Amino acid sequence: TATGLLHLRARGLTEVLLYVEADNSAAVAVYEKLGFTRHAVDVMYEYP
């Protein structure tokens, strides 16, 4: 992931957006460690 971000930055990208499930705590921790912040939270409901 860090290598991919460096690759994108080297090509001039200044912003990266990604989607991760909120309950995927391992992925959330990795992205936060890399400097990502929460931009929006989607909520889905299901009714039987």
Rosetta silent file (secondary structure, phi, psi, omega in degrees, C-alpha in Angstrom):
SEQUENCE: TATGLLHLRARGLTEVLLYVEADNSAAVAVYEKLGFTRHAVDVMYEYP
SCORE:     score description
SCORE:     0.000 S_00000001
   1 L     0.000  -46.465  179.578    0.000    0.000    0.000 S_00000001
   2 H   -62.809  -40.163  178.982    2.751    2.466    0.901 S_00000001
   3 H   -64.106  -40.857  177.429    4.607    1.615   -2.307 S_00000001
   4 H   -62.456  -40.422  178.153    1.465    2.198   -4.331 S_00000001
   5 H   -65.620  -40.019  176.804    0.963    5.599   -2.714 S_00000001
   6 H   -62.886  -40.903  178.398    4.562    6.557   -3.490 S_00000001
   7 H   -59.926  -46.093  179.836    4.023    5.463   -7.097 S_00000001
   8 H   -65.830  -42.283  179.763    0.924    7.642   -7.391 S_00000001
   9 H   -62.747  -39.350  179.547    2.611   10.624   -5.748 S_00000001
  10 H   -63.399  -23.247  179.307    5.562   10.326   -8.154 S_00000001
  11 L   -96.906   10.564  172.431    3.058   10.663  -10.986 S_00000001
  12 L    95.047   -0.355  178.593    1.600   13.851   -9.578 S_00000001
  13 L   -70.830  135.466 -178.467   -1.485   12.621   -7.781 S_00000001
  14 L  -113.459   -6.828 -178.832   -2.222   14.730   -4.730 S_00000001
  15 L  -142.952  137.365  177.292   -5.372   13.008   -3.483 S_00000001
  16 L  -132.103  128.537  175.145   -6.352    9.360   -3.060 S_00000001
  17 L  -113.115  142.850  176.085   -9.792    8.148   -2.034 S_00000001
  18 L  -143.359  165.929  178.969  -10.547    4.585   -1.045 S_00000001
  19 L  -121.560  133.255  175.779  -13.396    2.574    0.378 S_00000001
  20 L  -142.678  143.288  176.664  -13.081    0.157    3.260 S_00000001
  21 L   -66.505  134.717 -176.341  -15.699   -1.536    5.391 S_00000001
  22 L   -61.176  -28.517 -179.363  -15.807    0.119    8.830 S_00000001
  23 L   -85.613    2.464  175.571  -15.679   -3.253   10.591 S_00000001
  24 L   -88.943   74.567 -171.912  -12.412   -4.168    8.819 S_00000001
  25 H   -61.967  -32.057  178.804  -10.350   -2.876   11.721 S_00000001
  26 H   -64.855  -45.872  179.366   -7.052   -4.212   10.373 S_00000001
  27 H   -66.593  -43.044  178.945   -7.427   -2.310    7.096 S_00000001
  28 H   -58.364  -42.599  179.577   -8.658    0.830    8.857 S_00000001
  29 H   -62.583  -41.845  178.895   -5.582    0.726   11.111 S_00000001
  30 H   -62.793  -48.441 -177.776   -3.236    0.404    8.116 S_00000001
  31 H   -64.999  -40.071  177.566   -4.844    3.292    6.262 S_00000001
  32 H   -65.373  -37.738  177.818   -4.877    5.537    9.332 S_00000001
  33 H   -63.442  -31.614  179.042   -1.204    4.732    9.954 S_00000001
  34 L   -81.229   -3.793  176.808   -0.495    5.845    6.375 S_00000001
  35 L   105.237   -0.200  177.270   -2.202    9.173    7.048 S_00000001
  36 L   -69.049  148.450  174.532   -5.683    8.570    5.665 S_00000001
  37 L  -125.954  157.705  179.157   -8.583   10.183    7.515 S_00000001
  38 L   -70.319  130.002 -179.658  -12.285    9.375    7.446 S_00000001
  39 L  -103.391  -43.303 -179.108  -14.051   11.392    4.799 S_00000001
  40 L  -154.195  156.096  177.082  -17.524    9.893    4.887 S_00000001
  41 L  -124.930  124.430  176.476  -19.318    6.964    6.444 S_00000001
  42 L   -93.185  140.831  177.619  -21.924    5.005    4.503 S_00000001
  43 L  -122.677  130.966  178.747  -24.701    3.282    6.408 S_00000001
  44 L  -120.336  139.343  177.603  -26.706    0.453    4.936 S_00000001
  45 L  -120.329  149.137  176.123  -29.869   -1.008    6.387 S_00000001
  46 L  -134.922  139.073  177.356  -31.593   -4.250    5.559 S_00000001
  47 L  -120.435  130.938 -176.632  -35.035   -5.357    6.507 S_00000001
  48 L   -54.058    0.000    0.000  -35.934   -9.032    6.330 S_00000001
